[in-house]
XYZ file of C-alpha atoms in Angstrom:
375
model
C -0.027 -0.005 -0.009
C 1.076 3.564 -0.955
C 1.630 6.062 2.081
C 1.415 9.961 1.796
C 3.533 11.818 3.166
C 2.114 14.285 6.205
C 2.153 17.418 4.113
C -0.132 15.390 1.137
C -1.966 14.046 3.826
C -2.813 17.786 4.843
C -3.597 18.738 1.187
C -6.033 16.051 0.496
C -7.808 16.453 3.791
C -8.276 20.572 2.543
C -9.502 19.089 -0.953
C -11.761 16.763 1.046
C -13.145 19.394 3.033
C -13.989 21.607 0.209
C -15.323 18.564 -1.474
C -18.253 18.076 1.685
C -19.143 21.765 1.854
C -19.414 22.907 -2.039
C -19.902 20.100 -3.922
C -21.937 17.364 -2.126
C -24.660 18.849 -2.751
C -24.445 19.260 -6.289
C -24.088 15.942 -6.356
C -27.221 15.616 -4.504
C -28.691 18.060 -7.217
C -27.278 15.851 -10.210
C -28.808 12.548 -8.987
C -31.970 14.123 -8.513
C -31.979 14.637 -12.659
C -31.269 18.865 -12.429
C -29.399 20.314 -15.011
C -26.087 21.670 -13.465
C -24.469 24.901 -15.286
C -20.666 26.481 -14.951
C -22.450 29.085 -12.107
C -22.993 25.760 -10.013
C -19.477 24.943 -9.805
C -18.336 28.451 -8.902
C -18.664 28.506 -5.541
C -16.023 25.229 -5.194
C -13.727 26.683 -7.880
C -13.594 29.723 -5.946
C -13.081 28.093 -2.408
C -10.361 25.863 -3.988
C -8.677 28.844 -5.446
C -8.598 30.842 -2.202
C -6.885 27.919 -0.342
C -4.137 27.903 -2.839
C -5.579 25.179 -5.449
C -5.567 27.055 -8.084
C -2.951 26.196 -11.683
C -1.939 22.787 -9.790
C 1.110 22.215 -11.530
C 1.496 26.225 -12.475
C 4.411 27.835 -11.424
C 3.931 30.307 -8.253
C 5.276 33.122 -10.045
C 2.308 33.174 -11.921
C -0.006 32.715 -9.448
C -0.034 28.610 -9.295
C -0.146 26.229 -6.648
C 2.944 24.703 -8.295
C 2.409 21.200 -6.737
C 4.817 18.348 -7.295
C 3.035 15.504 -9.449
C 2.610 12.955 -6.583
C 0.260 16.111 -4.604
C -1.483 16.883 -8.087
C -2.465 13.060 -8.154
C -3.754 12.883 -4.799
C -5.600 16.254 -5.145
C -7.259 14.820 -8.191
C -7.806 11.223 -6.692
C -9.607 13.088 -3.720
C -11.664 15.199 -5.638
C -13.065 12.642 -8.041
C -14.412 10.426 -5.416
C -17.408 13.626 -6.138
C -19.492 12.713 -8.983
C -19.736 16.516 -9.237
C -15.777 17.309 -8.607
C -14.276 20.452 -8.042
C -13.446 22.327 -11.618
C -9.996 23.336 -10.708
C -8.252 26.033 -13.177
C -5.471 27.940 -14.184
C -3.309 24.820 -15.841
C -2.201 25.268 -19.300
C 0.008 23.444 -22.180
C 3.814 24.254 -21.419
C 4.055 26.281 -24.504
C 1.404 28.823 -23.098
C 3.494 29.467 -20.199
C 6.718 30.721 -22.140
C 4.409 33.286 -24.168
C 5.889 36.609 -24.377
C 4.955 40.361 -25.409
C 1.303 40.498 -26.980
C 0.962 36.855 -27.259
C 1.038 37.098 -23.325
C -0.785 39.942 -22.756
C -3.730 38.337 -25.184
C -3.850 34.496 -24.531
C -1.998 33.941 -21.290
C -3.072 36.607 -18.847
C -6.783 36.644 -19.197
C -6.335 32.879 -18.775
C -3.983 33.045 -15.844
C -6.659 35.837 -14.368
C -9.400 33.190 -14.965
C -11.106 35.968 -17.307
C -11.199 33.313 -20.365
C -11.478 30.101 -20.711
C -9.633 27.811 -23.361
C -10.001 24.319 -24.798
C -7.544 21.997 -27.179
C -8.332 20.474 -30.523
C -5.910 17.959 -31.557
C -7.916 15.039 -33.026
C -9.611 14.881 -36.207
C -12.340 12.230 -37.660
C -9.960 10.470 -39.726
C -6.737 11.077 -37.272
C -7.899 9.048 -33.819
C -4.686 7.787 -31.923
C -2.093 8.924 -34.645
C -2.637 12.563 -35.027
C 1.145 13.555 -35.691
C 0.776 11.563 -38.957
C -2.963 11.723 -39.617
C -3.478 15.630 -39.510
C -5.116 16.904 -42.432
C -6.353 20.293 -40.594
C -3.810 22.716 -42.301
C -2.540 26.298 -41.997
C -1.545 28.516 -44.869
C 0.191 31.615 -45.117
C -1.703 34.728 -46.369
C -0.042 37.729 -46.180
C 0.457 38.570 -42.619
C -2.275 36.082 -42.025
C -2.916 32.451 -41.482
C -6.075 30.737 -42.749
C -6.718 27.239 -41.712
C -8.822 25.045 -43.524
C -9.787 21.393 -41.886
C -12.008 19.486 -39.148
C -11.342 18.272 -35.245
C -13.615 16.376 -32.862
C -14.202 15.610 -29.659
C -12.931 18.653 -28.446
C -14.116 18.679 -24.465
C -15.273 22.059 -22.660
C -15.634 24.032 -26.057
C -18.929 25.902 -24.682
C -17.506 27.766 -21.777
C -14.169 28.290 -23.943
C -13.343 31.847 -25.335
C -11.320 29.877 -27.474
C -9.335 27.312 -29.254
C -6.230 25.998 -29.402
C -5.770 24.349 -33.007
C -3.157 21.867 -33.731
C -2.794 22.156 -37.757
C 0.091 21.002 -40.645
C 2.026 24.126 -42.058
C 3.276 22.654 -45.182
C 2.001 19.410 -47.129
C 4.466 16.910 -45.170
C 2.076 14.924 -42.462
C 4.804 14.374 -39.671
C 4.617 15.193 -35.908
C 7.780 17.869 -36.439
C 5.300 19.704 -39.064
C 2.348 20.881 -36.589
C 1.892 24.417 -35.376
C -0.837 25.561 -32.564
C -2.608 28.053 -33.295
C -5.078 30.151 -31.181
C -8.605 30.678 -32.844
C -11.484 32.758 -31.172
C -14.851 30.868 -30.498
C -16.594 33.914 -32.805
C -14.348 33.287 -35.641
C -16.690 33.374 -38.825
C -14.438 30.626 -39.750
C -15.072 28.301 -37.459
C -18.337 26.281 -37.401
C -18.952 23.786 -34.073
C -21.667 21.135 -33.881
C -22.070 19.776 -30.736
C -21.698 15.873 -30.197
C -23.407 14.191 -27.193
C -21.460 11.385 -25.518
C -21.871 8.770 -22.564
C -22.037 10.095 -19.205
C -24.406 13.143 -20.201
C -21.264 14.992 -21.425
C -20.855 17.163 -24.994
C -17.792 17.693 -26.984
C -17.623 18.817 -30.322
C -16.969 18.587 -33.771
C -15.109 21.795 -35.131
C -15.155 22.517 -38.933
C -12.482 25.645 -40.368
C -13.332 26.817 -43.283
C -10.888 29.787 -44.603
C -10.705 30.565 -40.939
C -8.339 33.811 -40.492
C -5.850 34.317 -37.583
C -3.035 36.888 -37.259
C 0.289 35.764 -36.712
C 0.025 36.663 -33.164
C -2.269 33.665 -32.978
C 0.651 31.033 -34.094
C 1.933 29.557 -30.772
C 5.348 28.589 -30.516
C 7.564 27.987 -33.112
C 6.648 26.557 -36.527
C 6.366 22.898 -36.471
C 7.051 22.306 -32.854
C 3.279 22.252 -32.063
C 3.287 18.474 -31.252
C 5.755 18.478 -29.176
C 4.332 20.297 -26.118
C 1.059 18.443 -27.057
C 2.727 14.958 -26.599
C 4.182 16.475 -23.580
C 0.793 17.679 -22.257
C -0.809 13.901 -22.777
C 2.119 12.064 -21.013
C 0.908 14.140 -17.713
C -2.886 14.006 -18.630
C -2.572 10.314 -18.948
C -1.219 10.562 -14.754
C -4.046 12.713 -14.321
C -6.872 10.324 -16.249
C -5.477 7.160 -13.916
C -5.598 9.459 -10.735
C -9.456 10.498 -11.623
C -10.214 6.787 -12.413
C -8.878 5.685 -9.009
C -10.770 8.395 -7.105
C -13.920 6.655 -8.736
C -12.696 3.491 -7.978
C -12.383 4.022 -4.405
C -15.722 5.842 -4.153
C -17.393 2.758 -5.755
C -15.240 0.289 -3.072
C -16.518 2.369 -0.177
C -20.168 2.000 -1.370
C -19.635 -1.311 -2.092
C -18.408 -2.202 1.260
C -21.432 -0.197 3.221
C -24.201 -1.433 0.901
C -23.172 -5.265 1.519
C -22.720 -4.624 5.210
C -26.618 -3.197 5.612
C -27.975 -5.299 3.166
C -30.036 -8.164 4.684
C -30.110 -11.062 1.781
C -31.481 -14.760 3.440
C -31.519 -13.970 6.799
C -27.515 -12.399 6.997
C -25.928 -9.374 5.339
C -24.833 -9.642 1.593
C -21.061 -9.148 3.436
C -21.177 -12.657 4.829
C -21.935 -14.220 1.705
C -18.817 -15.573 -0.391
C -19.286 -14.564 -3.753
C -19.702 -11.427 -2.329
C -16.851 -11.360 -0.290
C -14.526 -12.449 -2.960
C -15.897 -8.984 -5.282
C -14.869 -6.767 -2.785
C -11.486 -7.945 -1.937
C -10.893 -8.269 -5.701
C -11.402 -4.175 -6.178
C -9.499 -3.585 -2.984
C -6.361 -5.649 -4.189
C -6.814 -3.798 -7.542
C -6.965 -0.550 -6.232
C -4.322 -0.955 -4.002
C -2.105 -2.449 -6.767
C -3.004 0.415 -9.417
C -2.685 3.447 -6.345
C 0.644 1.888 -5.659
C 2.296 1.621 -9.006
C 0.777 5.196 -9.729
C 2.440 7.114 -7.121
C 5.967 5.193 -7.283
C 5.730 6.443 -11.248
C 5.002 9.930 -9.959
C 7.722 10.166 -7.786
C 9.852 9.023 -10.807
C 8.318 12.380 -12.396
C 9.389 14.688 -9.223
C 12.524 12.935 -9.805
C 13.352 14.179 -12.991
C 12.973 10.515 -14.706
C 11.775 10.205 -18.217
C 8.317 8.587 -17.194
C 6.839 8.745 -20.858
C 6.162 5.112 -20.742
C 5.007 5.176 -17.299
C 1.998 7.816 -17.787
C 0.691 4.904 -20.494
C 1.083 2.024 -18.216
C -0.557 3.867 -15.318
C -3.122 4.903 -17.435
C -3.785 1.708 -19.355
C -4.226 -0.212 -15.808
C -5.975 2.562 -14.208
C -8.898 2.975 -16.656
C -9.220 -1.065 -17.172
C -9.053 -1.470 -13.326
C -12.078 1.241 -12.793
C -14.326 -0.658 -15.129
C -14.283 -3.863 -13.523
C -14.482 -2.150 -10.286
C -17.865 -0.111 -11.045
C -19.275 -3.271 -12.525
C -18.375 -5.209 -9.282
C -20.280 -2.225 -6.957
C -23.578 -2.369 -9.658
C -23.707 -5.922 -9.045
C -23.620 -5.575 -5.469
C -25.956 -3.104 -5.550
C -28.441 -4.716 -7.748
C -31.280 -2.622 -9.285
C -30.291 0.182 -6.995
C -27.060 0.374 -8.986
C -28.749 0.651 -12.115
C -30.594 4.172 -11.512
C -29.241 7.375 -12.188
C -30.448 8.092 -8.747
C -27.059 6.519 -7.570
C -23.384 7.404 -8.799
C -22.864 4.112 -10.073
C -24.589 4.225 -12.882
C -23.543 7.318 -14.097
C -20.010 6.381 -13.905
C -20.929 3.335 -15.276
C -21.468 5.502 -18.965
C -18.797 7.676 -18.387
C -15.911 5.668 -17.289
C -16.257 3.614 -20.606
C -14.570 6.670 -22.260
C -11.702 6.866 -19.657
C -10.370 3.523 -21.823
C -10.147 5.824 -25.200
C -9.458 9.559 -24.403
C -5.715 10.432 -24.296
C -5.014 6.908 -25.608
C -6.837 3.767 -26.040
C -5.802 1.021 -24.262
C -4.929 -0.947 -27.030
C -2.673 1.787 -28.636
C -0.960 2.274 -25.335
C -0.774 -1.240 -24.683
C 0.716 -2.282 -28.142
C 2.553 1.351 -29.723
C 4.008 2.360 -26.655
C 4.446 -0.519 -23.987
C 5.423 -3.229 -26.860
C 7.702 -1.152 -28.437
C 9.637 0.074 -24.846
C 9.823 -3.827 -24.167
C 11.086 -5.040 -27.534
C 13.247 -2.657 -28.339
């Protein structure tokens, strides 16, 4: 079992209090079928910011918490035990943190002050798990401007964003070293957005760029250097995705234990039944194994070691694990676990996507891990 240091435990307790004070009531409302808006999450978001939990990975000189990866993952894990977690803000792609001059004033400063929200558009309808070599969206110089044409899909958070950071190739060569990132305002007349409903009640968007014109200031970073920044961000996101699934799995485990103890069947609690005990024990073991692996890999990251393979391995095993734990929890709850009045049904829907987002299980297994092991 993995044990947190005292400072990390204090951080986890802080998150737990904020979630209890601000997010638990939202969970109840959602389970009643209420439609929540971003305004409903604002009090928890502000409480987190007042507590210093703003920009978890952001440097202190930019107003962030500047947490090491172990602490960031601990915060995420605790936060995601709630069906309506805190919506932390202030984290951005590393490329944005180095902006200067007009770019900094236009894109970074408003974001850091929470005056604007952003989203990222990398995946394409035909690109899927290999955006480095399957990006058809392209940007072409036209005088002092760039003109973007193409399409992106599965863009999260577009509803609340003020602008999208879009990855496009800048020459005919379709390689990882040929992608640049462009900032496109949401109200740009060349941007057409179509909502795409997803499992779990989420909505992503497909973005179409039809002669979408942006100025030179909107091109972020060096020409052709966009994919490296995206890849670095994906690795950090994979760790975060693993932590989120661990938090959900732990909550499901807690629910199945509590329910098994109080639910009486054939004259005795479910917890007395060997089949139920087996499901509970299997879940506990899987959670502890994955938690130990994730935080051990995070420690390596914090020491400055290369953890690209670690991030893929951790994301793969945690997202596969959470599906099994949720399924066992529903099986123990029976019909009570199949209603949307229970968090279990919501997670059963939404966590199916975790095995696909930021690297499908098969891609991580055979493209990353197998190549590493067989190199």
